[in-house]
């Protein structure tokens, strides 16, 4: 019968015989100590839990809390950020039973605001689309509820504001402010999509044309309209101008690349045509050498001098056509259309909305822009829901940027002007009724539908 070697080693008789426990890696005291250590460890997590997020997601989460720009405060020596420890001798090899710190994650967390700028409090696409749909429809219903009951477009809404409230007394203006805020939110949502992907999708921006046209029809100045209403009217035009300038900035790269390729092909074709024309002309000249040329008369010298100075290869160059397909023509037409529209829209916008208008009618928003320390490229550092943070004038639309600054400015204008009406924004929107206006032609255009051009 075979004996258990471990039991044999631990018996007193084995010690008395002078045999050493060569087959046992630990002594009894060490085993008991390790077992006691295992009893103090927490229970493992269940296998049904989701996996831990990657380090990149942790970095992006930290940016949300660090994105808001506040006035700079001097840092003393105690508050200065500590330098990361890079000594290779410090905790280079963790001891037994010690879990090594993940220095890569700590470095990423320390550098997150610089490498992963994320827009602060950016509304999601679904949230903004729901905001746009609800606000545009309900704002239009508020318009119809302010008409006399005998009017053909009158619509009675449920859960309407009390008759003595400012929301009811100034229902038309409140409805227009809701339309404007819905436009601001949806444009900001599309900008966040572009910023997150790092690319511009012109087709997505073109879906705003129908809703922008609807907002223009509701904000069109009438006789007796105030300068504030005209400023909001100009803001809509400025939104459209910046959107199409962004499309031009993106599409012109593709159009220019296509033009360069077509130009190079055409240049080679012209060179070939000129060479063929010269060869053909020299062969004709060799055949006519047998007949001596006649001397021109003095009267014909002046008349033919201009004709003789004309290049002989002009006809050959004009006979070459540039090869353009339908896709290339569409890309160039897109750039031309958006550029023309951006110019005309900005011309109208700057008439109604400028620095002078902002200083006179929106002094609070104007001060937030004038006394700002932000740069034009720091759009992601602004908290969308902050009413006191720094802003920045949108700048030049031809750069393709500035839409986020325009959204921040528009949101500030809506809140500043809406205070006199106790405007509550999305919290003050009336509940959605079960049925909309009976005539679908009178409804606001749904989001995501591009206008026909």
CSV table of C-alpha atoms in Angstrom, one decimal:
chain,number,residue,atom,x,y,z
A,1,UNK,CA,0.0,0.0,0.0
A,2,UNK,CA,1.4,3.4,-1.0
A,3,UNK,CA,1.8,6.0,1.6
A,4,UNK,CA,0.8,9.6,1.3
A,5,UNK,CA,4.1,11.5,1.0
A,6,UNK,CA,2.7,14.7,2.5
A,7,UNK,CA,1.4,12.9,5.6
A,8,UNK,CA,4.6,11.1,6.0
A,9,UNK,CA,6.6,14.3,6.0
A,10,UNK,CA,4.4,16.0,8.6
A,11,UNK,CA,4.5,13.2,11.2
A,12,UNK,CA,6.8,13.5,14.2
A,13,UNK,CA,8.4,10.2,13.3
A,14,UNK,CA,9.7,11.5,10.1
A,15,UNK,CA,11.3,14.4,11.9
A,16,UNK,CA,12.8,12.0,14.4
A,17,UNK,CA,14.3,10.0,11.5
A,18,UNK,CA,16.1,13.2,10.3
A,19,UNK,CA,14.3,13.3,6.9
A,20,UNK,CA,13.8,16.8,5.5
A,21,UNK,CA,10.5,17.7,3.8
A,22,UNK,CA,11.9,18.0,0.3
A,23,UNK,CA,8.5,17.4,-1.4
A,24,UNK,CA,6.7,20.3,0.5
A,25,UNK,CA,7.1,23.8,-0.8
A,26,UNK,CA,5.7,25.5,2.3
A,27,UNK,CA,5.7,24.8,6.0
A,28,UNK,CA,2.6,24.3,8.0
A,29,UNK,CA,2.8,27.7,9.5
A,30,UNK,CA,3.1,29.3,6.1
A,31,UNK,CA,0.1,27.4,4.8
A,32,UNK,CA,-2.1,28.4,7.7
A,33,UNK,CA,-1.0,32.0,7.2
A,34,UNK,CA,-1.9,32.0,3.5
A,35,UNK,CA,-5.3,30.3,4.2
A,36,UNK,CA,-6.0,33.0,6.7
A,37,UNK,CA,-5.1,35.7,4.2
A,38,UNK,CA,-7.5,34.1,1.6
A,39,UNK,CA,-10.4,34.2,4.1
A,40,UNK,CA,-10.0,38.0,4.3
A,41,UNK,CA,-10.4,38.6,0.6
A,42,UNK,CA,-13.8,39.7,-0.7
A,43,UNK,CA,-16.1,37.5,-2.7
A,44,UNK,CA,-15.6,37.6,-6.5
A,45,UNK,CA,-18.1,39.5,-8.6
A,46,UNK,CA,-20.8,37.4,-10.4
A,47,UNK,CA,-20.2,36.5,-14.0
A,48,UNK,CA,-23.4,38.2,-15.1
A,49,UNK,CA,-22.1,41.7,-14.7
A,50,UNK,CA,-21.2,43.7,-17.9
A,51,UNK,CA,-17.5,44.1,-18.7
A,52,UNK,CA,-15.7,47.1,-17.4
A,53,UNK,CA,-15.6,50.1,-19.8
A,54,UNK,CA,-12.3,50.8,-21.6
A,55,UNK,CA,-9.9,53.5,-20.5
A,56,UNK,CA,-10.9,55.7,-23.4
A,57,UNK,CA,-14.5,55.8,-22.2
A,58,UNK,CA,-13.3,56.8,-18.7
A,59,UNK,CA,-11.3,59.6,-20.3
A,60,UNK,CA,-14.3,60.9,-22.3
A,61,UNK,CA,-16.4,60.8,-19.1
A,62,UNK,CA,-14.0,63.0,-17.2
A,63,UNK,CA,-14.1,65.7,-19.9
A,64,UNK,CA,-17.8,66.4,-19.1
A,65,UNK,CA,-16.9,67.7,-15.7
A,66,UNK,CA,-13.9,69.7,-16.9
A,67,UNK,CA,-15.3,71.3,-20.0
A,68,UNK,CA,-17.0,74.4,-18.4
A,69,UNK,CA,-14.8,77.5,-18.5
A,70,UNK,CA,-14.8,79.7,-15.4
A,71,UNK,CA,-12.8,82.8,-14.6
A,72,UNK,CA,-9.1,82.0,-14.1
A,73,UNK,CA,-8.0,81.9,-10.5
A,74,UNK,CA,-4.3,82.1,-9.5
A,75,UNK,CA,-2.9,78.8,-8.3
A,76,UNK,CA,-0.5,78.7,-5.4
A,77,UNK,CA,2.2,76.1,-4.9
A,78,UNK,CA,-0.1,73.8,-3.0
A,79,UNK,CA,-2.8,73.7,-5.6
A,80,UNK,CA,-0.6,73.2,-8.6
A,81,UNK,CA,-1.0,69.9,-10.4
A,82,UNK,CA,1.6,67.4,-9.3
A,83,UNK,CA,4.0,66.0,-11.9
A,84,UNK,CA,3.6,62.4,-12.7
A,85,UNK,CA,6.1,60.1,-11.1
A,86,UNK,CA,8.3,58.6,-13.8
A,87,UNK,CA,11.1,57.0,-11.6
A,88,UNK,CA,11.6,53.5,-12.9
A,89,UNK,CA,12.7,52.3,-9.4
A,90,UNK,CA,9.4,53.4,-7.8
A,91,UNK,CA,7.1,50.4,-7.7
A,92,UNK,CA,8.7,48.9,-10.8
A,93,UNK,CA,8.1,45.4,-9.5
A,94,UNK,CA,5.1,45.0,-7.2
A,95,UNK,CA,5.5,42.8,-4.2
A,96,UNK,CA,3.8,39.5,-3.8
A,97,UNK,CA,0.1,40.0,-3.1
A,98,UNK,CA,0.2,43.6,-4.3
A,99,UNK,CA,-1.8,44.8,-7.3
A,100,UNK,CA,0.1,47.1,-9.5
A,101,UNK,CA,-1.5,50.5,-10.3
A,102,UNK,CA,-2.6,51.1,-13.9
A,103,UNK,CA,-0.3,54.0,-14.8
A,104,UNK,CA,-1.6,54.1,-18.3
A,105,UNK,CA,-5.1,54.9,-17.1
A,106,UNK,CA,-3.9,57.5,-14.7
A,107,UNK,CA,-1.9,59.2,-17.5
A,108,UNK,CA,-4.9,59.2,-19.8
A,109,UNK,CA,-7.1,60.6,-17.1
A,110,UNK,CA,-4.6,63.4,-16.5
A,111,UNK,CA,-4.4,64.3,-20.1
A,112,UNK,CA,-8.0,63.7,-21.0
A,113,UNK,CA,-9.1,67.4,-21.3
A,114,UNK,CA,-6.4,68.0,-23.9
A,115,UNK,CA,-6.7,64.9,-26.0
A,116,UNK,CA,-10.4,64.2,-25.8
A,117,UNK,CA,-12.4,67.6,-25.9
A,118,UNK,CA,-16.0,66.8,-25.6
A,119,UNK,CA,-18.9,69.3,-25.9
A,120,UNK,CA,-20.3,70.0,-22.5
A,121,UNK,CA,-23.9,68.9,-21.9
A,122,UNK,CA,-24.5,68.2,-25.6
A,123,UNK,CA,-28.1,66.9,-26.1
A,124,UNK,CA,-28.3,63.6,-27.8
A,125,UNK,CA,-29.6,63.3,-31.4
A,126,UNK,CA,-32.8,61.5,-30.3
A,127,UNK,CA,-33.5,64.1,-27.6
A,128,UNK,CA,-32.9,67.0,-29.9
A,129,UNK,CA,-35.1,65.5,-32.6
A,130,UNK,CA,-37.9,65.0,-30.1
A,131,UNK,CA,-37.4,68.5,-28.9
A,132,UNK,CA,-37.6,69.9,-32.4
A,133,UNK,CA,-40.7,67.9,-33.3
A,134,UNK,CA,-42.6,68.6,-30.1
A,135,UNK,CA,-41.6,72.3,-29.9
A,136,UNK,CA,-42.3,73.1,-33.5
A,137,UNK,CA,-45.7,71.5,-33.5
A,138,UNK,CA,-46.8,72.8,-30.1
A,139,UNK,CA,-45.5,76.3,-30.8
A,140,UNK,CA,-47.6,76.3,-34.0
A,141,UNK,CA,-50.7,75.2,-32.0
A,142,UNK,CA,-50.1,78.0,-29.6
A,143,UNK,CA,-50.2,80.4,-32.6
A,144,UNK,CA,-53.5,79.0,-33.7
A,145,UNK,CA,-55.0,79.1,-30.2
A,146,UNK,CA,-54.4,82.9,-30.1
A,147,UNK,CA,-56.6,83.5,-33.1
A,148,UNK,CA,-60.3,84.4,-32.6
A,149,UNK,CA,-62.6,81.4,-32.5
A,150,UNK,CA,-64.1,82.5,-35.8
A,151,UNK,CA,-60.8,82.4,-37.6
A,152,UNK,CA,-60.3,79.5,-40.0
A,153,UNK,CA,-57.0,78.5,-38.5
A,154,UNK,CA,-58.2,78.7,-34.9
A,155,UNK,CA,-57.3,75.6,-32.9
A,156,UNK,CA,-58.3,74.9,-29.3
A,157,UNK,CA,-55.6,73.2,-27.3
A,158,UNK,CA,-56.0,71.2,-24.1
A,159,UNK,CA,-54.2,72.2,-20.9
A,160,UNK,CA,-53.7,75.7,-22.2
A,161,UNK,CA,-52.0,78.3,-20.0
A,162,UNK,CA,-54.3,80.3,-17.7
A,163,UNK,CA,-55.9,83.3,-19.4
A,164,UNK,CA,-54.3,85.8,-17.0
A,165,UNK,CA,-50.8,84.3,-17.4
A,166,UNK,CA,-48.1,85.9,-19.5
A,167,UNK,CA,-47.9,82.7,-21.5
A,168,UNK,CA,-51.5,83.3,-22.7
A,169,UNK,CA,-51.3,87.1,-23.0
A,170,UNK,CA,-48.1,86.9,-25.1
A,171,UNK,CA,-48.9,83.6,-26.6
A,172,UNK,CA,-47.7,84.5,-30.1
A,173,UNK,CA,-44.3,85.7,-28.9
A,174,UNK,CA,-43.8,82.7,-26.6
A,175,UNK,CA,-44.6,80.4,-29.5
A,176,UNK,CA,-42.0,82.1,-31.7
A,177,UNK,CA,-39.4,81.8,-29.0
A,178,UNK,CA,-40.2,78.1,-28.7
A,179,UNK,CA,-39.7,77.7,-32.4
A,180,UNK,CA,-36.4,79.6,-32.2
A,181,UNK,CA,-35.1,77.5,-29.3
A,182,UNK,CA,-36.1,74.3,-31.1
A,183,UNK,CA,-34.0,75.5,-34.1
A,184,UNK,CA,-31.0,76.2,-31.8
A,185,UNK,CA,-31.2,72.8,-30.1
A,186,UNK,CA,-31.4,70.9,-33.4
A,187,UNK,CA,-28.6,72.8,-35.0
A,188,UNK,CA,-26.4,72.2,-31.9
A,189,UNK,CA,-27.2,68.5,-32.0
A,190,UNK,CA,-26.1,68.2,-35.6
A,191,UNK,CA,-22.9,70.1,-34.8
A,192,UNK,CA,-22.2,67.7,-32.0
A,193,UNK,CA,-22.6,64.8,-34.4
A,194,UNK,CA,-20.1,66.3,-36.8
A,195,UNK,CA,-17.7,67.1,-33.9
A,196,UNK,CA,-17.8,63.6,-32.6
A,197,UNK,CA,-17.3,62.0,-36.0
A,198,UNK,CA,-14.7,64.5,-37.2
A,199,UNK,CA,-16.5,64.8,-40.6
A,200,UNK,CA,-19.2,66.9,-42.1
A,201,UNK,CA,-22.3,65.3,-43.7
A,202,UNK,CA,-23.8,67.8,-46.1
A,203,UNK,CA,-26.9,65.7,-46.6
A,204,UNK,CA,-27.7,65.9,-42.9
A,205,UNK,CA,-27.4,69.7,-42.9
A,206,UNK,CA,-29.6,70.1,-45.9
A,207,UNK,CA,-32.5,68.6,-44.0
A,208,UNK,CA,-32.7,71.9,-42.0
A,209,UNK,CA,-33.8,73.9,-45.1
A,210,UNK,CA,-37.5,73.1,-44.7
A,211,UNK,CA,-37.7,74.0,-41.0
A,212,UNK,CA,-35.6,77.1,-41.4
A,213,UNK,CA,-38.1,78.3,-44.1
A,214,UNK,CA,-40.9,77.6,-41.7
A,215,UNK,CA,-39.2,79.7,-38.9
A,216,UNK,CA,-38.7,82.5,-41.4
A,217,UNK,CA,-42.4,82.6,-42.2
A,218,UNK,CA,-43.3,82.9,-38.5
A,219,UNK,CA,-40.6,85.5,-37.7
A,220,UNK,CA,-41.1,87.7,-40.8
A,221,UNK,CA,-41.1,91.3,-39.7
A,222,UNK,CA,-44.4,93.1,-40.1
A,223,UNK,CA,-45.3,96.8,-39.8
A,224,UNK,CA,-44.6,97.8,-36.2
A,225,UNK,CA,-42.2,94.9,-35.5
A,226,UNK,CA,-39.6,95.8,-32.9
A,227,UNK,CA,-35.8,95.6,-33.5
A,228,UNK,CA,-35.6,92.6,-31.2
A,229,UNK,CA,-38.0,90.6,-33.4
A,230,UNK,CA,-35.9,91.7,-36.5
A,231,UNK,CA,-32.8,90.5,-34.7
A,232,UNK,CA,-34.3,87.1,-34.2
A,233,UNK,CA,-35.3,87.2,-37.9
A,234,UNK,CA,-31.7,87.9,-38.8
A,235,UNK,CA,-30.5,85.1,-36.5
A,236,UNK,CA,-32.5,82.6,-38.6
A,237,UNK,CA,-30.8,83.9,-41.8
A,238,UNK,CA,-27.4,83.7,-40.0
A,239,UNK,CA,-28.0,80.1,-39.1
A,240,UNK,CA,-28.8,79.3,-42.8
A,241,UNK,CA,-25.8,81.2,-44.0
A,242,UNK,CA,-23.4,79.4,-41.6
A,243,UNK,CA,-24.9,76.0,-42.5
A,244,UNK,CA,-24.4,76.5,-46.2
A,245,UNK,CA,-20.9,78.0,-45.6
A,246,UNK,CA,-20.1,74.8,-43.8
A,247,UNK,CA,-21.3,72.8,-46.7
A,248,UNK,CA,-19.2,74.9,-49.1
A,249,UNK,CA,-16.1,74.4,-46.9
A,250,UNK,CA,-16.6,70.7,-46.9
A,251,UNK,CA,-17.6,70.1,-50.5
A,252,UNK,CA,-15.1,72.4,-52.1
A,253,UNK,CA,-12.3,70.0,-51.3
A,254,UNK,CA,-13.9,67.2,-53.2
A,255,UNK,CA,-14.8,69.6,-56.1
A,256,UNK,CA,-11.3,71.0,-56.2
A,257,UNK,CA,-9.8,67.5,-56.4
A,258,UNK,CA,-12.1,66.6,-59.3
A,259,UNK,CA,-11.3,69.9,-61.0
A,260,UNK,CA,-7.6,69.4,-60.7
A,261,UNK,CA,-7.9,65.9,-62.2
A,262,UNK,CA,-10.1,67.1,-65.1
A,263,UNK,CA,-7.8,70.0,-65.7
A,264,UNK,CA,-4.7,67.8,-65.9
A,265,UNK,CA,-6.5,65.5,-68.4
A,266,UNK,CA,-7.6,68.4,-70.4
A,267,UNK,CA,-4.2,70.0,-70.4
A,268,UNK,CA,-2.6,66.8,-71.8
A,269,UNK,CA,-5.3,66.7,-74.5
A,270,UNK,CA,-4.7,70.3,-75.5
A,271,UNK,CA,-0.9,69.7,-75.7
A,272,UNK,CA,-1.6,66.7,-77.9
A,273,UNK,CA,-4.0,68.7,-80.1
A,274,UNK,CA,-1.4,71.5,-80.5
A,275,UNK,CA,1.3,69.1,-81.4
A,276,UNK,CA,-0.9,67.5,-84.0
A,277,UNK,CA,-1.8,70.9,-85.4
A,278,UNK,CA,1.8,71.9,-85.7
A,279,UNK,CA,2.8,68.7,-87.4
A,280,UNK,CA,-0.1,69.0,-89.8
A,281,UNK,CA,0.7,72.6,-90.6
A,282,UNK,CA,4.4,71.8,-91.2
A,283,UNK,CA,3.5,69.1,-93.7
A,284,UNK,CA,1.2,71.5,-95.6
A,285,UNK,CA,4.0,74.1,-95.7
A,286,UNK,CA,6.4,71.6,-97.2
A,287,UNK,CA,4.0,70.8,-100.0
A,288,UNK,CA,3.5,74.4,-100.9
A,289,UNK,CA,7.3,75.2,-101.2
A,290,UNK,CA,7.3,74.6,-105.0
A,291,UNK,CA,5.1,77.8,-105.6
A,292,UNK,CA,7.0,81.0,-104.8
A,293,UNK,CA,5.1,83.2,-102.4
A,294,UNK,CA,3.7,86.4,-103.8
A,295,UNK,CA,4.8,89.7,-102.2
A,296,UNK,CA,2.0,91.4,-100.3
A,297,UNK,CA,0.8,94.7,-101.4
A,298,UNK,CA,1.5,97.7,-99.2
A,299,UNK,CA,-2.2,98.2,-98.5
A,300,UNK,CA,-2.7,94.7,-97.1
A,301,UNK,CA,0.2,94.8,-94.7
A,302,UNK,CA,-1.6,96.9,-92.0
A,303,UNK,CA,-4.8,94.9,-92.4
A,304,UNK,CA,-3.2,91.5,-91.9
A,305,UNK,CA,-0.7,92.4,-89.2
A,306,UNK,CA,-3.2,91.7,-86.4
A,307,UNK,CA,-4.3,88.4,-88.0
A,308,UNK,CA,-0.7,87.3,-88.3
A,309,UNK,CA,-0.1,88.0,-84.6
A,310,UNK,CA,-2.9,85.6,-83.5
A,311,UNK,CA,-1.5,82.3,-82.2
A,312,UNK,CA,-2.0,79.5,-84.6
A,313,UNK,CA,-2.7,76.9,-81.9
A,314,UNK,CA,-5.9,78.7,-80.6
A,315,UNK,CA,-8.2,76.7,-82.8
A,316,UNK,CA,-6.6,73.4,-81.7
A,317,UNK,CA,-6.9,74.3,-78.0
A,318,UNK,CA,-10.6,75.3,-78.4
A,319,UNK,CA,-11.4,72.1,-80.1
A,320,UNK,CA,-10.7,70.1,-76.9
A,321,UNK,CA,-13.5,69.6,-74.4
A,322,UNK,CA,-13.2,68.7,-70.7
A,323,UNK,CA,-14.6,65.3,-69.7
A,324,UNK,CA,-17.1,65.8,-66.8
A,325,UNK,CA,-19.5,63.1,-65.5
A,326,UNK,CA,-22.7,63.6,-63.6
A,327,UNK,CA,-21.2,63.2,-60.2
A,328,UNK,CA,-18.6,65.9,-60.8
A,329,UNK,CA,-21.2,68.3,-62.1
A,330,UNK,CA,-23.4,67.6,-59.1
A,331,UNK,CA,-20.5,68.3,-56.7
A,332,UNK,CA,-19.7,71.6,-58.4
A,333,UNK,CA,-23.3,72.6,-58.5
A,334,UNK,CA,-23.6,71.9,-54.8
A,335,UNK,CA,-20.7,74.2,-54.0
A,336,UNK,CA,-22.1,76.9,-56.3
A,337,UNK,CA,-25.6,76.7,-54.9
A,338,UNK,CA,-24.5,76.7,-51.2
A,339,UNK,CA,-22.0,79.6,-51.8
A,340,UNK,CA,-24.7,81.7,-53.5
A,341,UNK,CA,-27.1,81.0,-50.7
A,342,UNK,CA,-24.6,81.7,-48.0
A,343,UNK,CA,-23.8,85.1,-49.5
A,344,UNK,CA,-27.4,86.2,-49.8
A,345,UNK,CA,-28.4,84.9,-46.4
A,346,UNK,CA,-25.5,86.6,-44.6
A,347,UNK,CA,-26.3,89.8,-46.4
A,348,UNK,CA,-29.8,89.8,-44.9
A,349,UNK,CA,-28.6,88.6,-41.5
A,350,UNK,CA,-26.1,91.3,-40.9
A,351,UNK,CA,-28.7,93.9,-41.7
A,352,UNK,CA,-30.8,92.9,-38.7
A,353,UNK,CA,-28.3,91.3,-36.3
A,354,UNK,CA,-24.9,92.8,-35.6
A,355,UNK,CA,-22.8,94.1,-32.7
A,356,UNK,CA,-24.9,97.3,-32.4
A,357,UNK,CA,-28.1,95.3,-32.1
A,358,UNK,CA,-26.7,93.0,-29.6
A,359,UNK,CA,-25.3,95.8,-27.4
A,360,UNK,CA,-28.7,97.7,-27.4
A,361,UNK,CA,-31.2,94.9,-27.0
A,362,UNK,CA,-29.2,92.0,-25.6
A,363,UNK,CA,-26.7,93.6,-23.3
A,364,UNK,CA,-26.1,90.6,-21.1
A,365,UNK,CA,-25.4,88.2,-24.0
A,366,UNK,CA,-23.3,90.9,-25.6
A,367,UNK,CA,-21.2,91.3,-22.4
A,368,UNK,CA,-20.6,87.5,-22.3
A,369,UNK,CA,-19.1,87.7,-25.8
A,370,UNK,CA,-17.1,90.9,-25.5
A,371,UNK,CA,-15.4,90.1,-22.2
A,372,UNK,CA,-14.7,86.5,-23.1
A,373,UNK,CA,-11.3,84.9,-22.8
A,374,UNK,CA,-12.2,81.9,-25.0
A,375,UNK,CA,-10.7,81.2,-28.4
A,376,UNK,CA,-12.6,80.5,-31.6
A,377,UNK,CA,-11.6,76.8,-31.4
A,378,UNK,CA,-12.9,76.3,-27.9
A,379,UNK,CA,-16.5,75.7,-28.7
A,380,UNK,CA,-16.5,72.4,-26.8
A,381,UNK,CA,-15.7,74.2,-23.5
A,382,UNK,CA,-19.0,76.0,-23.2
A,383,UNK,CA,-21.8,74.6,-21.1
A,384,UNK,CA,-24.9,74.7,-23.2
A,385,UNK,CA,-27.2,75.2,-20.1
A,386,UNK,CA,-25.0,77.8,-18.4
A,387,UNK,CA,-26.6,81.3,-18.4
A,388,UNK,CA,-23.5,83.1,-17.1
A,389,UNK,CA,-20.6,81.4,-18.9
A,390,UNK,CA,-18.3,83.1,-21.5
A,391,UNK,CA,-19.3,83.1,-25.1
A,392,UNK,CA,-17.7,84.1,-28.4
A,393,UNK,CA,-18.9,86.0,-31.4
A,394,UNK,CA,-19.5,83.4,-34.2
A,395,UNK,CA,-16.9,84.9,-36.4
A,396,UNK,CA,-16.5,84.4,-40.2
A,397,UNK,CA,-18.8,81.8,-41.7
A,398,UNK,CA,-16.5,81.2,-44.7
A,399,UNK,CA,-14.3,79.1,-42.3
A,400,UNK,CA,-17.0,76.5,-42.0
A,401,UNK,CA,-16.9,76.9,-38.2
A,402,UNK,CA,-18.8,78.9,-35.7
A,403,UNK,CA,-22.2,77.1,-35.7
A,404,UNK,CA,-21.8,76.1,-32.0
A,405,UNK,CA,-21.0,79.7,-31.0
A,406,UNK,CA,-24.1,80.8,-33.0
A,407,UNK,CA,-26.2,78.3,-31.0
A,408,UNK,CA,-24.8,79.5,-27.7
A,409,UNK,CA,-25.6,83.1,-28.7
A,410,UNK,CA,-29.1,82.2,-29.9
A,411,UNK,CA,-29.8,80.4,-26.7
A,412,UNK,CA,-28.7,83.4,-24.7
A,413,UNK,CA,-30.8,85.7,-26.7
A,414,UNK,CA,-33.9,83.6,-26.2
A,415,UNK,CA,-33.5,83.4,-22.5
A,416,UNK,CA,-32.6,87.1,-22.1
A,417,UNK,CA,-35.5,88.3,-24.1
A,418,UNK,CA,-37.9,85.7,-22.7
A,419,UNK,CA,-37.5,86.8,-19.1
A,420,UNK,CA,-40.1,89.5,-19.5
A,421,UNK,CA,-42.6,86.9,-20.5
A,422,UNK,CA,-41.5,84.4,-17.8
A,423,UNK,CA,-40.4,82.2,-20.6
A,424,UNK,CA,-39.6,78.7,-19.2
A,425,UNK,CA,-38.2,77.1,-22.3
A,426,UNK,CA,-39.0,73.4,-22.7
A,427,UNK,CA,-40.6,73.2,-19.3
A,428,UNK,CA,-43.3,75.6,-20.3
A,429,UNK,CA,-44.3,73.8,-23.5
A,430,UNK,CA,-48.0,72.8,-23.4
A,431,UNK,CA,-48.8,69.1,-23.4
A,432,UNK,CA,-49.1,67.5,-26.8
A,433,UNK,CA,-52.8,67.0,-27.9
A,434,UNK,CA,-54.0,63.8,-29.4
A,435,UNK,CA,-54.9,65.3,-32.7
A,436,UNK,CA,-53.0,68.0,-34.7
A,437,UNK,CA,-54.4,70.6,-37.1
A,438,UNK,CA,-56.8,69.0,-39.5
A,439,UNK,CA,-55.1,70.5,-42.5
A,440,UNK,CA,-51.7,68.8,-43.0
A,441,UNK,CA,-50.6,71.7,-45.2
A,442,UNK,CA,-50.7,74.0,-42.2
A,443,UNK,CA,-48.5,71.8,-40.1
A,444,UNK,CA,-44.8,72.6,-39.6
A,445,UNK,CA,-42.5,70.4,-41.7
A,446,UNK,CA,-41.2,67.4,-39.8
A,447,UNK,CA,-37.5,67.2,-39.1
A,448,UNK,CA,-35.2,65.2,-41.3
A,449,UNK,CA,-36.9,66.2,-44.6
A,450,UNK,CA,-34.7,68.0,-47.1
A,451,UNK,CA,-36.2,70.7,-49.1
A,452,UNK,CA,-36.4,70.3,-52.9
A,453,UNK,CA,-34.1,72.6,-54.8
